Short mmCIF file of C-alpha atoms and ligand atoms in Angstrom, two decimals:
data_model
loop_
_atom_site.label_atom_id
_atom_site.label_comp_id
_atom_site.label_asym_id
_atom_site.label_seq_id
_atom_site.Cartn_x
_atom_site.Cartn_y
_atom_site.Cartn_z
CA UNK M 1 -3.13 -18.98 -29.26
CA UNK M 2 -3.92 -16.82 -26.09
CA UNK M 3 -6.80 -17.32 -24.40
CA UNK M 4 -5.75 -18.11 -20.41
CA UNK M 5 -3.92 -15.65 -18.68
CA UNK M 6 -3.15 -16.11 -14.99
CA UNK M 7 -2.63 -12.45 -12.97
CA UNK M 8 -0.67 -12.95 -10.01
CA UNK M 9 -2.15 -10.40 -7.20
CA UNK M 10 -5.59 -8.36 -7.01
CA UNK M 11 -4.40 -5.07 -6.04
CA UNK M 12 -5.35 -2.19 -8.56
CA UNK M 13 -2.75 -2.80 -11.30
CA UNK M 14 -3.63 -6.64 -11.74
CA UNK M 15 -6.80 -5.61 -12.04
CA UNK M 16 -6.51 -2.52 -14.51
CA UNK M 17 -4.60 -5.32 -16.45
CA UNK M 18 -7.41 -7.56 -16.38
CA UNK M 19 -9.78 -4.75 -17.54
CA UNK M 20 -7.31 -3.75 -20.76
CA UNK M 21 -7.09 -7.40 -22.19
CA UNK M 22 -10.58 -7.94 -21.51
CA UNK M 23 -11.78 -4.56 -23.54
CA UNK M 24 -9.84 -5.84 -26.55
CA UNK M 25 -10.01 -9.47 -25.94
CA UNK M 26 -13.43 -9.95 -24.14
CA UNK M 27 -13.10 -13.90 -24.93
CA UNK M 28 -10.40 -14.06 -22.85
CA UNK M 29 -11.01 -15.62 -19.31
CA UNK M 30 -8.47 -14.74 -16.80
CA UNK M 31 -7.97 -15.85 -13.83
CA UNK M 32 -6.49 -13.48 -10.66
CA UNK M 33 -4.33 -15.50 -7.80
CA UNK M 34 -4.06 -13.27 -4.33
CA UNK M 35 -1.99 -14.99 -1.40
CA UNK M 36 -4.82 -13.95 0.53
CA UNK M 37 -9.10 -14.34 0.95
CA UNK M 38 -9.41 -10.73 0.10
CA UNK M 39 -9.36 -9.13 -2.93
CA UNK M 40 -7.86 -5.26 -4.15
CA UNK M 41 -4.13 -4.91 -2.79
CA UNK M 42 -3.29 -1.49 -1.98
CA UNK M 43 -6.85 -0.46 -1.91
CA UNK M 44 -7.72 -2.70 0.83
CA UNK M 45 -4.49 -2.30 3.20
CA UNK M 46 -2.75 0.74 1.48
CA UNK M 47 -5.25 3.04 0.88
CA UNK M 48 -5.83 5.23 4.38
CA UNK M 49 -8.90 4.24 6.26
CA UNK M 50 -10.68 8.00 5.90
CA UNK M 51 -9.37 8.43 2.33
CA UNK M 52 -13.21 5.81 1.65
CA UNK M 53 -13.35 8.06 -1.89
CA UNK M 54 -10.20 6.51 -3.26
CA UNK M 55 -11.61 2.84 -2.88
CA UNK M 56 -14.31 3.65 -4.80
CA UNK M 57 -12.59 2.26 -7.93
CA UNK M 58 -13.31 -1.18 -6.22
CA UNK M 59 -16.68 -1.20 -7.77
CA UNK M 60 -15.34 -0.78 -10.96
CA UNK M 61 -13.08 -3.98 -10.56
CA UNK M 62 -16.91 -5.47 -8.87
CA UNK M 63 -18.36 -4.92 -12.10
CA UNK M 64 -15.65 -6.92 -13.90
CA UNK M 65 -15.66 -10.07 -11.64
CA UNK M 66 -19.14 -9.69 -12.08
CA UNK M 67 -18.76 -10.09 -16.16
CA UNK M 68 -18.21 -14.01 -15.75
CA UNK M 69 -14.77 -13.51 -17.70
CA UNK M 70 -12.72 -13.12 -14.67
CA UNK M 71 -12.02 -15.67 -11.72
CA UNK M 72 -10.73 -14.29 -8.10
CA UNK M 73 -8.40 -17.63 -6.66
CA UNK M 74 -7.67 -16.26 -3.29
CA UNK M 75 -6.02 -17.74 -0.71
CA UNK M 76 -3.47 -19.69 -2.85
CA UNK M 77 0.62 -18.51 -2.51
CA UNK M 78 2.11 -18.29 -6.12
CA UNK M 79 5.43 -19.32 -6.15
CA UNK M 80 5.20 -21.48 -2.50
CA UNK M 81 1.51 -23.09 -2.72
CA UNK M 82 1.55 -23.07 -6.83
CA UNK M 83 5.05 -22.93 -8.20
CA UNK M 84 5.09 -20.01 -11.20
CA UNK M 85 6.72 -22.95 -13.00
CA UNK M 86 3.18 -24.76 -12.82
CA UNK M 87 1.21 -22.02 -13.20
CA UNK M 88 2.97 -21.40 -17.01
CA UNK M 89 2.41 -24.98 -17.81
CA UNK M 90 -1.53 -24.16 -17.74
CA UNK M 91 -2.33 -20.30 -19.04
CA UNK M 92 -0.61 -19.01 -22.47
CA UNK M 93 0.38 -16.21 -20.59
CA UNK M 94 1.03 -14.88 -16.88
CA UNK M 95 1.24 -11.15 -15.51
CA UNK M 96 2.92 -10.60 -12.11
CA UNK M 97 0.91 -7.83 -10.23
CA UNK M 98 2.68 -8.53 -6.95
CA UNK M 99 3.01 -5.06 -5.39
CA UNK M 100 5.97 -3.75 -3.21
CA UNK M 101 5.40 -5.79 0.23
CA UNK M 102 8.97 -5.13 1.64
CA UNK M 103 9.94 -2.03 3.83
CA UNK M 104 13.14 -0.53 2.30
CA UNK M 105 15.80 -1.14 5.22
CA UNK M 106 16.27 2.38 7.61
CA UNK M 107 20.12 0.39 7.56
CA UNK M 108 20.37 2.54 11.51
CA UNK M 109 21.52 1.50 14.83
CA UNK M 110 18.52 0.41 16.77
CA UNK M 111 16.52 -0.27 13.82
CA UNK M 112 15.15 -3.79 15.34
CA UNK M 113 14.63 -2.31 18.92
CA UNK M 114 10.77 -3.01 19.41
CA UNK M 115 8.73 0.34 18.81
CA UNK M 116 9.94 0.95 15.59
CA UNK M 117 7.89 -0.10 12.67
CA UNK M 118 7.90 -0.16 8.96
CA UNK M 119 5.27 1.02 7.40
CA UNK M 120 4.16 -1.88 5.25
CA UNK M 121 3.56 -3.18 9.26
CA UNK M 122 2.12 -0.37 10.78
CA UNK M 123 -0.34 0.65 7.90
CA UNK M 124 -0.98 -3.15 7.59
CA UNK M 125 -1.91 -3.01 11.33
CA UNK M 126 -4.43 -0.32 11.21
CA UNK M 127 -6.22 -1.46 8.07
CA UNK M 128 -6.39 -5.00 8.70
CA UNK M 129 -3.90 -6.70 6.82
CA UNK M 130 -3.91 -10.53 8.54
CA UNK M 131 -0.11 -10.31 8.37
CA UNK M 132 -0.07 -7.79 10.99
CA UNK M 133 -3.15 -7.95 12.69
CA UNK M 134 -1.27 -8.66 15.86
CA UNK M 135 1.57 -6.11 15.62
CA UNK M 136 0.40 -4.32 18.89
CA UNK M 137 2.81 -1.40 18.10
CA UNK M 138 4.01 0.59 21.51
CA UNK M 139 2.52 3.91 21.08
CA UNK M 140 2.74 4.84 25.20
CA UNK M 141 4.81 7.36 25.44
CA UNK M 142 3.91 10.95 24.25
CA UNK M 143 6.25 11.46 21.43
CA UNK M 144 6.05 9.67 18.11
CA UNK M 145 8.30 10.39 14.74
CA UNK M 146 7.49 9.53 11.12
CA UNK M 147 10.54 8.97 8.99
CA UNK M 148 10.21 10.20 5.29
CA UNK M 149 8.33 12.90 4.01
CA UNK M 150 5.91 11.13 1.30
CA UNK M 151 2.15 10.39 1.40
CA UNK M 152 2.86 7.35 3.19
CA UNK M 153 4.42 9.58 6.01
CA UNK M 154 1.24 11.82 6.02
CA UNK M 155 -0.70 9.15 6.46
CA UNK M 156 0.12 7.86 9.71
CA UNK M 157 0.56 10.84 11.15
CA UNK M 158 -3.04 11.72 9.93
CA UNK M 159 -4.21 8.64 11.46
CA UNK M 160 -2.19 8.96 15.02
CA UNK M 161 -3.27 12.52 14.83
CA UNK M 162 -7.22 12.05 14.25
CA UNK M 163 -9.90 11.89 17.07
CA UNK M 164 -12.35 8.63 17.13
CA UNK M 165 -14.71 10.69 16.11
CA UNK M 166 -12.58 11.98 13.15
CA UNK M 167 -12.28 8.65 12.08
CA UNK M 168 -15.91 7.43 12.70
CA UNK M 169 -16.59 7.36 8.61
CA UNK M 170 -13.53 5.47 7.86
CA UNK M 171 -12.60 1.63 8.43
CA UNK M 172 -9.86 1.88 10.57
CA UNK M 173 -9.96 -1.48 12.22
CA UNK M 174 -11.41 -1.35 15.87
CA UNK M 175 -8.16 -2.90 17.30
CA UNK M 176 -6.29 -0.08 16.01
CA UNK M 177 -9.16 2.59 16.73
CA UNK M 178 -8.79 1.68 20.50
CA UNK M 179 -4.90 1.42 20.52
CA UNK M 180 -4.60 4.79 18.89
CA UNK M 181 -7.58 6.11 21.19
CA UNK M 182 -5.51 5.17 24.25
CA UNK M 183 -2.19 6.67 22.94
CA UNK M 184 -1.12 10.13 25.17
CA UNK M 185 1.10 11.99 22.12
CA UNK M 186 1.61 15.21 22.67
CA UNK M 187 4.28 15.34 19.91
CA UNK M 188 4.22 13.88 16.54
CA UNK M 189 7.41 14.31 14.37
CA UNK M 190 7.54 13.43 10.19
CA UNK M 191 11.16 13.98 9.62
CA UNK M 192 12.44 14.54 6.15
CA UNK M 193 16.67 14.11 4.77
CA UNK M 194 15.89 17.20 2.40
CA UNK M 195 14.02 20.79 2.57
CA UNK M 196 10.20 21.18 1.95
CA UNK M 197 11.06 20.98 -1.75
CA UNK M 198 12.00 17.93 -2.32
CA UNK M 199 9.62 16.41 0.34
CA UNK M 200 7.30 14.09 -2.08
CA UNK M 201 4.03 14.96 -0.60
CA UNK M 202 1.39 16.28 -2.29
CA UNK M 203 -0.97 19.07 -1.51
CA UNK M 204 -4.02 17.81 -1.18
CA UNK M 205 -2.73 15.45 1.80
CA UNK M 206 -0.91 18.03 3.15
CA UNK M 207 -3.76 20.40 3.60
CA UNK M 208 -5.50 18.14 5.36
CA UNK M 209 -2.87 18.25 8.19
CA UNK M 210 -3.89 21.30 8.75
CA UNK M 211 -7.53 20.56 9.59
CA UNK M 212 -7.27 18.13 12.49
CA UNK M 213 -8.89 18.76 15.30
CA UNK M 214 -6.64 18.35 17.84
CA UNK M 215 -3.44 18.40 16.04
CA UNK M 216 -1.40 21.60 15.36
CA UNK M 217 1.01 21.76 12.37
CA UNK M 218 4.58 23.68 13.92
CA UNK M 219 6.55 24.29 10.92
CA UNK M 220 9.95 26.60 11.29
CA UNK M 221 9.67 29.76 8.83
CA UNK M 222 13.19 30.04 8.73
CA UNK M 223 13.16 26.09 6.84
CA UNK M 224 10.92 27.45 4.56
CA UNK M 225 12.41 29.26 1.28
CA UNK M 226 10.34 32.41 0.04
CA UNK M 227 10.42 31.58 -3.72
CA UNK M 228 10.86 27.98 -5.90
CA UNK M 229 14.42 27.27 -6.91
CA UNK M 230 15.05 27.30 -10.83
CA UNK M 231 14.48 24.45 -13.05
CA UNK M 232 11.17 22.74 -12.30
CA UNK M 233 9.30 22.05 -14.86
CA UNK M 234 5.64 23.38 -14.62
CA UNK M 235 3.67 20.70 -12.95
CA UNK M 236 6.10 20.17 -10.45
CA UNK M 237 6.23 24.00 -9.81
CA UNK M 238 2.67 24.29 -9.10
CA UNK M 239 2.54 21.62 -6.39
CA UNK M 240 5.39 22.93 -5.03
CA UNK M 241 4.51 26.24 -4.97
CA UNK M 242 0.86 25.06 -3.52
CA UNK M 243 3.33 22.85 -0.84
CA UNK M 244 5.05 26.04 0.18
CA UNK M 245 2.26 28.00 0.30
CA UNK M 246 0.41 25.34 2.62
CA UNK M 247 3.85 25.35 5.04
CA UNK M 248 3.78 28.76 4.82
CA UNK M 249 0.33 28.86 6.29
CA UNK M 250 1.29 26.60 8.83
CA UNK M 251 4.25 28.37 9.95
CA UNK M 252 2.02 31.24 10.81
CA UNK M 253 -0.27 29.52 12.93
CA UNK M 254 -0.03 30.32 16.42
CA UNK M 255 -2.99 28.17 17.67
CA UNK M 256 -2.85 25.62 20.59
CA UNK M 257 -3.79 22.36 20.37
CA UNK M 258 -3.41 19.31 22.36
CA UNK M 259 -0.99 17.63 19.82
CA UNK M 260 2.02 19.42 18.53
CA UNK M 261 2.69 17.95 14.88
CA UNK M 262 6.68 19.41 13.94
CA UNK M 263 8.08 18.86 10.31
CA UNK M 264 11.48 18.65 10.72
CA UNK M 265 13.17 19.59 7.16
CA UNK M 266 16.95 18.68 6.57
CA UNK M 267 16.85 15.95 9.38
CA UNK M 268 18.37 12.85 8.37
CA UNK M 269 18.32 10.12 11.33
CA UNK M 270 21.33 9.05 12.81
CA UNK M 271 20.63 6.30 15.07
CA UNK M 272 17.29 4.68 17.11
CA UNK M 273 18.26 5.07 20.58
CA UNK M 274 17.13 2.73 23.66
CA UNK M 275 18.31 -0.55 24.82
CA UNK M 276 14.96 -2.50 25.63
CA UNK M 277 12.81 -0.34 23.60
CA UNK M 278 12.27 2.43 21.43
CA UNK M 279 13.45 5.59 23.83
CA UNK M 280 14.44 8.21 21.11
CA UNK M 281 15.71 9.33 17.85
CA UNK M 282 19.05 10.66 17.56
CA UNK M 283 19.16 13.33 14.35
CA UNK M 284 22.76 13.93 12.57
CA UNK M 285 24.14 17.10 13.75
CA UNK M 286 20.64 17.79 15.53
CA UNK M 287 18.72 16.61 18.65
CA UNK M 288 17.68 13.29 20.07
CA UNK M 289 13.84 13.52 19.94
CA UNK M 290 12.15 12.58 23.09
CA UNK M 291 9.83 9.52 21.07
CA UNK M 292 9.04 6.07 22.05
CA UNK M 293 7.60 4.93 18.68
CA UNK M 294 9.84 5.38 15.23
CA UNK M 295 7.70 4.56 11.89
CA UNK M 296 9.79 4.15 8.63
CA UNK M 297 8.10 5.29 5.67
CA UNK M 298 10.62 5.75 3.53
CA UNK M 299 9.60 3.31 0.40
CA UNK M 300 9.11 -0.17 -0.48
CA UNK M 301 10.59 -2.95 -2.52
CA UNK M 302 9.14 -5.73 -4.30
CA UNK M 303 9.66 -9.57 -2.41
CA UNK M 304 8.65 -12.44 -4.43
CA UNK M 305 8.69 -16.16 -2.64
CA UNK M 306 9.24 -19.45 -4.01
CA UNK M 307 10.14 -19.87 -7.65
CA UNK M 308 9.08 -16.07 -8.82
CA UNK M 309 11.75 -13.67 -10.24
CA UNK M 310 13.58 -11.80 -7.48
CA UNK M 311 14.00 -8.37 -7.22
CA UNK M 312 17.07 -6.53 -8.41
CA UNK M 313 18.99 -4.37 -6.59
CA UNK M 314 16.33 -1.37 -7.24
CA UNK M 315 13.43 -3.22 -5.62
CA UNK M 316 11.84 -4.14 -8.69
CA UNK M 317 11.30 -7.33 -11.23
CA UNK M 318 13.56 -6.40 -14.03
CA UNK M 319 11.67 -6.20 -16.93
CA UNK M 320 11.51 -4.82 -20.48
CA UNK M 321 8.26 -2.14 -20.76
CA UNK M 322 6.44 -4.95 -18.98
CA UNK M 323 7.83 -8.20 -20.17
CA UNK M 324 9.85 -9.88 -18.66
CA UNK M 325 10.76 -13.18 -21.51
CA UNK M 326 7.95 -13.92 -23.49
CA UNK M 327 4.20 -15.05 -22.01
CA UNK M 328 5.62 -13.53 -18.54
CA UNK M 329 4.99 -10.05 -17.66
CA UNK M 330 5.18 -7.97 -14.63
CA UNK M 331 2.97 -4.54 -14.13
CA UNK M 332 2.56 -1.82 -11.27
CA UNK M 333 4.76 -1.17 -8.35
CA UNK M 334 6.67 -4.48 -8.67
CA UNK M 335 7.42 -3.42 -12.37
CA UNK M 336 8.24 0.20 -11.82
CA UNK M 337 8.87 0.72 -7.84
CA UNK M 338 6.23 2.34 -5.47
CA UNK M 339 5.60 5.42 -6.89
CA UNK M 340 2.11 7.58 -8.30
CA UNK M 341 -1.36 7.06 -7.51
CA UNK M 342 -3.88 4.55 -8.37
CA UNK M 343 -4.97 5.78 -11.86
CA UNK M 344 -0.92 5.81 -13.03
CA UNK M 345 -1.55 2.39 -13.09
CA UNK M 346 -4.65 2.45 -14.84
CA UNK M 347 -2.72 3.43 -18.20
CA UNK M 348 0.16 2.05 -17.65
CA UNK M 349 -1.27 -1.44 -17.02
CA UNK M 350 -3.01 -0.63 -20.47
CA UNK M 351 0.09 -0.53 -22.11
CA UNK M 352 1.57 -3.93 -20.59
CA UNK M 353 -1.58 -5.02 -22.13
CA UNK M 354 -1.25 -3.84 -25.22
CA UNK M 355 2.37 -5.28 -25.56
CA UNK M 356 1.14 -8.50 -24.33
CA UNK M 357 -1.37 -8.86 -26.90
CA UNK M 358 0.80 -7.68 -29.65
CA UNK M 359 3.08 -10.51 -28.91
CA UNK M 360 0.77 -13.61 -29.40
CA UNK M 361 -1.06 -11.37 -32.37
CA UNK M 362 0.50 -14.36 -34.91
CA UNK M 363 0.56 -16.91 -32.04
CA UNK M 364 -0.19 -20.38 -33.58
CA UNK M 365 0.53 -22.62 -30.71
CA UNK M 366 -2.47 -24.64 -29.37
CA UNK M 367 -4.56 -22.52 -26.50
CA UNK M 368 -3.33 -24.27 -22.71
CA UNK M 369 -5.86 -25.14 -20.60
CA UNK M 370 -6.27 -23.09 -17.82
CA UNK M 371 -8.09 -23.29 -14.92
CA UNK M 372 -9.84 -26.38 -15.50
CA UNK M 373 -6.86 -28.54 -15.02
CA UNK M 374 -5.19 -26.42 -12.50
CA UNK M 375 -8.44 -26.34 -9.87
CA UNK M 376 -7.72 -30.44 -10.00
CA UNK M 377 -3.74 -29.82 -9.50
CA UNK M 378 -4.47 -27.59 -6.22
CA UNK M 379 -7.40 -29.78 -4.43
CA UNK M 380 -4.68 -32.63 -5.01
CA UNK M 381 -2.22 -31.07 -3.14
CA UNK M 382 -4.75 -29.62 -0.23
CA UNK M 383 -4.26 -26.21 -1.11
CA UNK M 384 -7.96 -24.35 -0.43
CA UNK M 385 -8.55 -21.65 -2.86
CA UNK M 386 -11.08 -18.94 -1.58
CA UNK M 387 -12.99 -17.48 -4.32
CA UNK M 388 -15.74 -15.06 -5.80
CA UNK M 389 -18.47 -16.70 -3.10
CA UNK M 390 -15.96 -16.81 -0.16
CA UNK M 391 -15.38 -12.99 -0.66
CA UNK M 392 -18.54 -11.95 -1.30
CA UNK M 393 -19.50 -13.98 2.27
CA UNK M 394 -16.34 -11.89 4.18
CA UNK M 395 -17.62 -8.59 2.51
CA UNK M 396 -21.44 -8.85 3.68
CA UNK M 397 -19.81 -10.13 7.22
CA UNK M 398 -17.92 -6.73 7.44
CA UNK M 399 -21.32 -4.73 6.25
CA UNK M 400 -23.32 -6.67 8.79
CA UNK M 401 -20.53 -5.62 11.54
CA UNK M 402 -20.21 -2.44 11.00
CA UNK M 403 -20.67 0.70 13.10
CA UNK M 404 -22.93 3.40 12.71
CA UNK M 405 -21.39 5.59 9.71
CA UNK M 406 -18.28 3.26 8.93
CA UNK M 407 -18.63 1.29 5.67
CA UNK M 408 -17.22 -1.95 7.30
CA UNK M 409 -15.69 -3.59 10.34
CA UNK M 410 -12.40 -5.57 8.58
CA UNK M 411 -11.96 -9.15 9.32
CA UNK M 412 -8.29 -9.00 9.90
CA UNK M 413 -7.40 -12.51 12.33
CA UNK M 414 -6.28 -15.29 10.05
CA UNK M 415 -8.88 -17.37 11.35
CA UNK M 416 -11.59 -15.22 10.80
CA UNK M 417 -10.89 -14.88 7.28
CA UNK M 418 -10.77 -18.32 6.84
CA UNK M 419 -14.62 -19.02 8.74
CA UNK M 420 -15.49 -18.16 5.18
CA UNK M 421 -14.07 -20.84 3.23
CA UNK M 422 -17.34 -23.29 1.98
P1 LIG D 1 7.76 8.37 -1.40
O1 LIG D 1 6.82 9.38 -1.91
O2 LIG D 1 8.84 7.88 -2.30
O3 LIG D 1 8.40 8.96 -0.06
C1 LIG D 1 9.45 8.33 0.59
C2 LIG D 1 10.11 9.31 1.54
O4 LIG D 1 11.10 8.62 2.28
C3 LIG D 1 10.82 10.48 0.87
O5 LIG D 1 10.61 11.63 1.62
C4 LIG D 1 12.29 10.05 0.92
O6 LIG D 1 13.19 11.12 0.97
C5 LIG D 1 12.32 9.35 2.25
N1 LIG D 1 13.44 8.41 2.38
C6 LIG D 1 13.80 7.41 1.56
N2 LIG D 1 14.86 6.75 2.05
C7 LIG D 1 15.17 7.36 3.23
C8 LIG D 1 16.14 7.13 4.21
N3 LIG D 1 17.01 6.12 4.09
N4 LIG D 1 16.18 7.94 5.29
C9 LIG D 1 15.30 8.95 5.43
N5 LIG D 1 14.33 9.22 4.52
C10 LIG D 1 14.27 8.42 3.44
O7 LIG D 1 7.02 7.03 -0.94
P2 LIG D 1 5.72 6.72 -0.08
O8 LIG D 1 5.36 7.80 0.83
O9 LIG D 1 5.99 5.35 0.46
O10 LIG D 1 4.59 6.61 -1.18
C11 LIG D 1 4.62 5.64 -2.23
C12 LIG D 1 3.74 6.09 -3.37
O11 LIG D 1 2.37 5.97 -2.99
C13 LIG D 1 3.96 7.54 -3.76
O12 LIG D 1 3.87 7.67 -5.13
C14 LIG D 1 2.82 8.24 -3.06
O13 LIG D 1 2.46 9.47 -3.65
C15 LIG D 1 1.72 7.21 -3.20
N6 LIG D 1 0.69 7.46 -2.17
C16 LIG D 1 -0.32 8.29 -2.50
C17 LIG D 1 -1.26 8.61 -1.56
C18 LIG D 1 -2.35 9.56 -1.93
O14 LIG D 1 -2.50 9.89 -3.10
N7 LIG D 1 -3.13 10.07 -0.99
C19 LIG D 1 -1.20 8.09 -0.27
C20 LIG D 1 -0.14 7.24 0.05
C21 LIG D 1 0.80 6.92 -0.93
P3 LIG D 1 14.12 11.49 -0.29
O15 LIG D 1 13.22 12.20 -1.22
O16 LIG D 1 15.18 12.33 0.31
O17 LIG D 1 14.62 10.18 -0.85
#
């Protein structure tokens, strides 16, 4: 009979999980593991800093932690801290809502030369992820390129591109705020392998390139076709056509500004260049761009420690519409890749749900036991779950610290998280 279920990460497709059992099931209790103190995933160290609208859905997931039916464990490793084997011994059913934590490999020369960054690093660096709280990325020299040509991409350049003062609503951590502050560019690059068609973008964030205040969008009107090619089908065609028309209105701009942003289409790197450092970035058939910081943002792939299911060769948990053998099930990035937006996994987390549910609909077998034997099993083996209380004591921390106009100041040292255990 089903009535534990263990999620295995916080980040918004666990969560949207959580929320589809517990509509259909509300006697359910479930209980949410997160490696760390900190609870929402992508929303807390994906989600850009001045994008505060898209973490709204936070409260949402608030409200449901709130209900009494759902238990935040953070702070404990699944797989390394709790073996997955373990954890199936105790709840009738477990979903794996691990993310995509792994930057897909560049595979260049000079990949591992220091100044070039993934960007599960870098964006972990500037929104406080404790993994890379210390990354201390070189950004000293005037040039800077951006490989890929997704959101992820217009991101980071939004965020190396924005003044202080741009970015005095947001949560960018302060160690990052002051690194970036000090930076000189001149010249930001986001470098795409195909034309401004195929870059995966959308318009929304690429608009808002264009209203920075110090940065100038340089895009090359020759790179730019004048009409869509045949074939797309209609949604695609109107972002596309919205894309073009944005790069069109860049291309026209003759405007000076203190920072050059380029979009170079049809550039496919070749090789990092420098022997102690980061000096440049050699294009195939093309220049070597004058840069001493190279971010990667070209995708991400799912890593899972200890005894959880590896990734296949595509980056994800192989899987069958969610399952993957009966009372284990995998949802979100790690069960599709990293693609769409937060509400994509809204429904389909409701539809891992609903096949989960279908499959113990004539379950006989005795209900396990949950957490109540498992909270024994960790504080046997030392292992110091942070929960509801220790959250709630790091989020009203970050309030306290904030500055005028930001909604928090991150707690992103190890250490510091940790202060809040009871
Ligand atoms: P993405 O949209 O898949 O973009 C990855 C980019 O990297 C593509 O331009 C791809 O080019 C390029 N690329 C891949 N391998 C490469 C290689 N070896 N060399 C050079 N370029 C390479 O992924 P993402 O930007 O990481 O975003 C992940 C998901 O999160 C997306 O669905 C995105 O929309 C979403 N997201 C949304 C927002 C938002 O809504 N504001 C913000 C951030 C992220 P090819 O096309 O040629 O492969």
């Amino acid at each position: 009979m089903l009535h534990h279920i263990a999620i295995v990460g916080s980040g918004p497709s666990g969560l949207f999980c959580a929320d589809a059992l517990l509509r259909q099931r509300p006697d359910l209790k479930i209980d949410v593991f997160d490696r760390l103190p900190t609870p929402y995933g992508l929303v807390r160290f994906g989600v850009a800093p001045d994008h505060q609208g898209t973490k709204a859905v936070t409260r949402q997931f608030d409200r449901l932690f709130a209900g009494g039916a759902l238990r935040f464990l953070g702070h404990v490793q699944v797989g390394r801290d709790l073996p997955l084997a373990n954890l199936r011994q105790h709840y009738d059913a477990v979903v794996l809502a691990l993310g995509a934590h792994a930057d897909r490999p560049l595979g260049l020369p000079g990949e591992d030369l220091p100044g070039r960054y993934g960007s599960m690093a870098f964006v972990g660096w500037y929104n406080g992820h404790p993994d890379f709280r210390d990354l201390d990325p070189l950004l000293d020299r005037p040039g800077a390129a951006v490989i890929g040509m997704g959101n992820v991409a217009i991101d980071i350049v939004r965020v190396l591109g924005k003044t202080r003062a741009e970015m005095a609503t947001s949560d960018l951590t302060a160690h990052a705020a002051d690194k970036i502050a000090a930076a000189n560019f001149t010249d930001l690059y986001i470098l795409g392998r195909r034309g401004p068609i195929e870059a995966s973008f959308t318009s929304a964030e690429l608009a808002e390139l264009g209203k920075m205040e110090r940065v100038r969008p340089v895009v090359k009107k020759s790179d730019l076709p004048e009409a869509l090619p045949a074939g797309l089908d209609a949604i695609e065609a109107r972002v596309k056509e919205k894309n073009l028309s944005i790069l069109h209105e860049f291309a026209d701009r003759t405007d000076e500004k203190p920072i050059r942003l380029h979009f170079l289409f049809n550039a496919t790197p070749d090789a990092i260049v420098g022997s102690e450092r980061v000096e440049g970035l050699k294009i195939k058939n093309g220049p070597t761009l004058e840069v001493g910081t190279v971010i990667s943002a070209i995708g991400y792939r799912t890593a899972a420690d200890g005894d959880l299911p590896q990734s296949d060769a595509r980056g994800v948990i192989a899987n069958q519409e969610g399952r993957i053998e009966p009372g284990l099930y995998v949802v979100g990035w790690a069960k599709r890749g990293p693609s769409g937006t937060i509400p994509t996994n809204r429904a389909e987390a409701k539809t891992v749900a609903d096949l989960l549910l279908a499959d113990y609909a004539n379950d006989a077998a005795p209900a396990k036991q949950g957490s109540a034997a498992l909270d024994a099993w960790l504080s046997s083996r030392g292992v110091h779950v942070m929960d509801w209380a220790c959250w709630k004591r790091i989020e009203a921390a970050e309030i306290a610290a904030a500055l005028p106009g930001s909604p928090r100041a991150k707690l992103a040292a190890w250490e510091d998280l940790r202060k809040h255990r009871q």
